[in-house]
């Protein structure tokens, strides 16, 4: 039973365009969401997070949107750059009440020249 | 079953000293990951150990090192402490790897003066 789902295993986007990575979750108790980026043979890098009290959080080219009613979040990367080619993981947790963080399976993003 | 335990829970050190933090994973879990959490920086991945081998490494300087023992217990060492190393250090365990559901310990809060 996957509580955090990234339904697109891969995504290709033209350089300079917007990349949108999607993530769905099933547990309505989740109140904290994170995105990580991972290059091959390296550990994951924290990108951006959002608390359930917000519906948007922005950091440079990265914006995360949270739609609690749909149990959906998305990561927007604008403009997409070649260095953004990596695997992106969505993760969720129930802060201060739980001791788990649950990761999605990841979406491989290819930025095309 | 017992959760992830971390010792010590709190630690105060001075610049230039070194520190060793300990983590005991959930029984049967072979993967141990370490994270650094600071306000504004999110949950930064340090490294993951599996079966006594470092399998993934985050983007931290060589002053941060770790090891895992045959019973899956793990230690993290930080040498030549800097003020910026003040943070909450979290350990998480899972059965097989970083990309599974990870269970977090309570953390060790390190203050460097």
CSV table of C-alpha atoms in Angstrom, one decimal:
chain,number,residue,atom,x,y,z
A,1,UNK,CA,0.0,0.0,0.0
A,2,UNK,CA,1.9,3.0,-1.3
A,3,UNK,CA,1.1,6.1,0.7
A,4,UNK,CA,3.2,8.4,-1.5
A,5,UNK,CA,2.9,7.9,-5.3
A,6,UNK,CA,4.8,9.4,-8.1
A,7,UNK,CA,2.9,7.9,-11.1
A,8,UNK,CA,5.3,9.1,-13.8
A,9,UNK,CA,8.5,7.1,-13.7
A,10,UNK,CA,10.1,9.5,-16.2
A,11,UNK,CA,9.6,12.9,-17.8
A,12,UNK,CA,11.3,14.7,-20.7
A,13,UNK,CA,11.2,18.5,-20.9
A,14,UNK,CA,12.9,20.9,-23.3
A,15,UNK,CA,15.6,23.1,-21.8
A,16,UNK,CA,14.1,26.5,-20.8
A,17,UNK,CA,10.6,25.2,-20.5
A,18,UNK,CA,8.7,24.4,-17.3
A,19,UNK,CA,9.1,20.9,-15.6
A,20,UNK,CA,6.2,19.8,-13.5
A,21,UNK,CA,6.7,16.7,-11.3
A,22,UNK,CA,3.6,15.3,-9.6
A,23,UNK,CA,3.1,13.5,-6.4
A,24,UNK,CA,-0.1,12.0,-4.8
A,25,UNK,CA,-0.6,10.8,-1.3
A,26,UNK,CA,-3.3,8.8,0.5
A,27,UNK,CA,-2.8,9.6,4.2
A,28,UNK,CA,-4.7,12.8,5.1
A,29,UNK,CA,-2.6,13.0,8.3
A,30,UNK,CA,0.5,14.0,6.4
A,31,UNK,CA,1.3,17.6,7.2
A,32,UNK,CA,4.9,18.0,5.9
A,33,UNK,CA,6.1,17.3,2.4
A,34,UNK,CA,9.6,17.4,0.9
A,35,UNK,CA,11.3,17.1,-2.5
A,36,UNK,CA,14.7,15.6,-3.0
A,37,UNK,CA,16.8,15.4,-6.1
A,38,UNK,CA,19.3,12.6,-6.7
A,39,UNK,CA,22.0,12.2,-9.2
A,40,UNK,CA,23.4,8.7,-10.0
A,41,UNK,CA,25.9,7.4,-7.5
A,42,UNK,CA,25.2,10.4,-5.2
A,43,UNK,CA,23.1,10.8,-2.1
A,44,UNK,CA,19.8,12.7,-2.3
A,45,UNK,CA,19.8,16.5,-2.0
A,46,UNK,CA,17.0,18.3,-0.2
A,47,UNK,CA,15.3,20.7,-2.6
A,48,UNK,CA,12.3,22.3,-1.0
A,49,UNK,CA,9.6,21.5,1.6
A,50,UNK,CA,6.1,22.6,2.4
A,51,UNK,CA,4.0,22.5,5.5
A,52,UNK,CA,0.3,21.7,5.2
A,53,UNK,CA,-0.6,25.2,6.4
A,54,UNK,CA,0.6,26.6,3.1
A,55,UNK,CA,-0.4,25.9,-0.4
A,56,UNK,CA,2.7,27.2,-2.1
A,57,UNK,CA,6.4,27.5,-1.3
A,58,UNK,CA,9.0,29.1,-3.6
A,59,UNK,CA,12.8,28.9,-3.7
A,60,UNK,CA,14.4,30.3,-6.8
A,61,UNK,CA,13.5,28.3,-9.8
A,62,UNK,CA,11.7,25.7,-7.6
A,63,UNK,CA,8.1,26.0,-6.5
A,64,UNK,CA,6.0,23.4,-4.7
A,65,UNK,CA,2.2,23.6,-4.8
A,66,UNK,CA,0.1,21.7,-2.3
A,67,UNK,CA,-3.6,20.8,-2.9
A,68,UNK,CA,-4.8,19.3,0.3
A,69,UNK,CA,-8.3,18.5,-0.9
A,70,UNK,CA,-6.9,16.5,-3.8
A,71,UNK,CA,-4.0,15.1,-1.7
A,72,UNK,CA,-1.7,16.2,-4.5
A,73,UNK,CA,1.5,18.2,-4.6
A,74,UNK,CA,3.6,19.2,-7.5
A,75,UNK,CA,7.1,20.6,-8.0
A,76,UNK,CA,7.6,23.2,-10.7
A,77,UNK,CA,11.0,24.0,-12.1
A,78,UNK,CA,11.2,27.1,-14.2
A,79,UNK,CA,13.2,27.5,-16.4
A,80,UNK,CA,14.5,23.9,-16.7
A,81,UNK,CA,18.2,23.6,-17.1
A,82,UNK,CA,20.4,20.6,-18.1
A,83,UNK,CA,21.7,20.2,-14.6
A,84,UNK,CA,18.1,19.5,-13.5
A,85,UNK,CA,18.3,16.1,-15.1
A,86,UNK,CA,18.1,13.7,-12.1
A,87,UNK,CA,15.6,11.6,-10.2
A,88,UNK,CA,13.2,13.5,-8.0
A,89,UNK,CA,11.7,12.0,-4.9
A,90,UNK,CA,8.6,13.3,-3.1
A,91,UNK,CA,8.4,12.5,0.6
A,92,UNK,CA,5.7,13.0,3.3
A,93,UNK,CA,5.5,12.8,7.1
A,94,UNK,CA,3.3,13.6,10.0
A,95,UNK,CA,5.4,16.0,12.0
A,96,UNK,CA,5.6,15.8,15.8
A,97,UNK,CA,3.3,12.8,15.9
A,98,UNK,CA,5.1,10.2,13.9
A,99,UNK,CA,8.6,8.9,13.4
A,100,UNK,CA,8.4,8.1,9.7
A,101,UNK,CA,9.1,9.7,6.5
A,102,UNK,CA,7.6,8.0,3.5
A,103,UNK,CA,9.2,8.4,0.0
A,104,UNK,CA,7.7,8.0,-3.4
A,105,UNK,CA,9.5,5.9,-6.0
A,106,UNK,CA,10.9,8.8,-7.8
A,107,UNK,CA,10.5,10.4,-11.3
A,108,UNK,CA,13.5,10.6,-13.6
A,109,UNK,CA,13.6,14.0,-15.3
A,110,UNK,CA,15.4,14.4,-18.6
A,111,UNK,CA,16.1,17.9,-19.8
A,112,UNK,CA,16.5,17.9,-23.5
A,113,UNK,CA,18.8,20.4,-25.3
B,1,UNK,CA,9.1,-3.4,18.8
B,2,UNK,CA,11.6,-0.9,19.9
B,3,UNK,CA,12.1,2.1,17.6
B,4,UNK,CA,15.3,3.8,16.5
B,5,UNK,CA,17.4,5.1,19.4
B,6,UNK,CA,20.0,7.8,19.3
B,7,UNK,CA,22.5,8.8,21.9
B,8,UNK,CA,23.3,11.2,23.3
B,9,UNK,CA,20.1,13.3,23.0
B,10,UNK,CA,21.9,16.6,23.7
B,11,UNK,CA,25.5,17.6,23.3
B,12,UNK,CA,27.4,20.8,23.8
B,13,UNK,CA,30.9,21.1,22.3
B,14,UNK,CA,33.3,23.9,21.4
B,15,UNK,CA,34.8,24.7,18.0
B,16,UNK,CA,37.6,22.4,17.0
B,17,UNK,CA,36.5,19.5,19.0
B,18,UNK,CA,35.2,16.3,17.6
B,19,UNK,CA,32.0,14.4,18.3
B,20,UNK,CA,30.6,10.9,17.9
B,21,UNK,CA,26.9,10.2,17.7
B,22,UNK,CA,25.3,6.8,17.9
B,23,UNK,CA,22.3,5.2,16.3
B,24,UNK,CA,20.7,1.9,17.0
B,25,UNK,CA,18.2,0.9,14.2
B,26,UNK,CA,15.0,-1.0,14.5
B,27,UNK,CA,15.8,-4.7,14.9
B,28,UNK,CA,16.1,-6.3,11.4
B,29,UNK,CA,16.7,-3.1,9.6
B,30,UNK,CA,20.0,-3.0,7.7
B,31,UNK,CA,19.9,0.4,6.2
B,32,UNK,CA,20.8,3.4,8.4
B,33,UNK,CA,20.7,7.0,7.0
B,34,UNK,CA,21.9,10.1,8.7
B,35,UNK,CA,20.4,13.6,8.2
B,36,UNK,CA,21.3,17.1,9.4
B,37,UNK,CA,18.3,19.4,10.2
B,38,UNK,CA,18.8,23.1,10.6
B,39,UNK,CA,16.2,25.9,10.3
B,40,UNK,CA,15.8,27.0,6.7
B,41,UNK,CA,18.0,24.1,5.3
B,42,UNK,CA,15.5,21.3,5.7
B,43,UNK,CA,16.5,17.8,6.1
B,44,UNK,CA,19.9,17.4,4.5
B,45,UNK,CA,21.0,13.9,3.7
B,46,UNK,CA,24.5,13.0,5.1
B,47,UNK,CA,25.0,9.4,4.2
B,48,UNK,CA,23.5,5.9,4.2
B,49,UNK,CA,25.1,2.7,5.4
B,50,UNK,CA,24.0,-0.8,4.5
B,51,UNK,CA,25.6,-4.0,5.6
B,52,UNK,CA,28.6,-2.0,7.0
B,53,UNK,CA,29.2,-0.2,3.8
B,54,UNK,CA,28.6,3.4,2.9
B,55,UNK,CA,26.2,3.2,0.0
B,56,UNK,CA,25.1,6.8,-0.5
B,57,UNK,CA,26.7,10.1,0.4
B,58,UNK,CA,25.4,13.6,0.6
B,59,UNK,CA,27.2,16.8,-0.2
B,60,UNK,CA,29.0,17.3,3.1
B,61,UNK,CA,32.7,17.9,3.8
B,62,UNK,CA,35.0,15.1,4.8
B,63,UNK,CA,34.8,16.2,8.4
B,64,UNK,CA,31.6,14.3,8.5
B,65,UNK,CA,32.1,10.5,8.5
B,66,UNK,CA,30.3,7.4,9.7
B,67,UNK,CA,30.5,3.7,10.0
B,68,UNK,CA,28.2,0.8,10.6
B,69,UNK,CA,28.8,-2.3,12.7
B,70,UNK,CA,27.8,-5.9,12.0
B,71,UNK,CA,24.8,-5.5,14.3
B,72,UNK,CA,23.6,-2.5,12.0
B,73,UNK,CA,24.3,0.0,14.7
B,74,UNK,CA,25.8,3.1,13.2
B,75,UNK,CA,28.0,6.0,14.4
B,76,UNK,CA,28.5,9.4,12.9
B,77,UNK,CA,31.6,11.4,13.6
B,78,UNK,CA,32.2,15.1,13.0
B,79,UNK,CA,35.8,16.3,13.4
B,80,UNK,CA,37.0,19.9,13.9
B,81,UNK,CA,33.6,21.2,14.8
B,82,UNK,CA,32.5,24.5,13.4
B,83,UNK,CA,29.7,26.8,14.7
B,84,UNK,CA,27.6,25.9,11.6
B,85,UNK,CA,27.6,22.3,12.7
B,86,UNK,CA,25.0,23.1,15.4
B,87,UNK,CA,22.0,21.2,14.3
B,88,UNK,CA,19.7,18.3,15.0
B,89,UNK,CA,21.2,15.1,13.7
B,90,UNK,CA,18.7,12.5,12.8
B,91,UNK,CA,19.2,8.9,12.1
B,92,UNK,CA,16.7,6.8,10.2
B,93,UNK,CA,16.5,3.1,9.5
B,94,UNK,CA,14.8,0.9,7.0
B,95,UNK,CA,14.9,-2.7,5.9
B,96,UNK,CA,16.7,-2.4,2.6
B,97,UNK,CA,17.4,1.1,1.6
B,98,UNK,CA,17.1,4.8,1.5
B,99,UNK,CA,14.1,4.9,-0.8
B,100,UNK,CA,11.9,2.8,1.5
B,101,UNK,CA,9.9,4.1,4.4
B,102,UNK,CA,12.4,5.3,6.9
B,103,UNK,CA,11.9,5.3,10.6
B,104,UNK,CA,13.5,8.2,12.5
B,105,UNK,CA,15.1,8.3,15.9
B,106,UNK,CA,14.5,11.3,18.2
B,107,UNK,CA,17.7,13.0,17.1
B,108,UNK,CA,20.8,14.4,18.8
B,109,UNK,CA,20.8,18.1,19.2
B,110,UNK,CA,24.4,19.4,18.9
B,111,UNK,CA,25.3,22.9,20.0
B,112,UNK,CA,28.8,24.1,19.0
B,113,UNK,CA,30.1,27.1,21.0
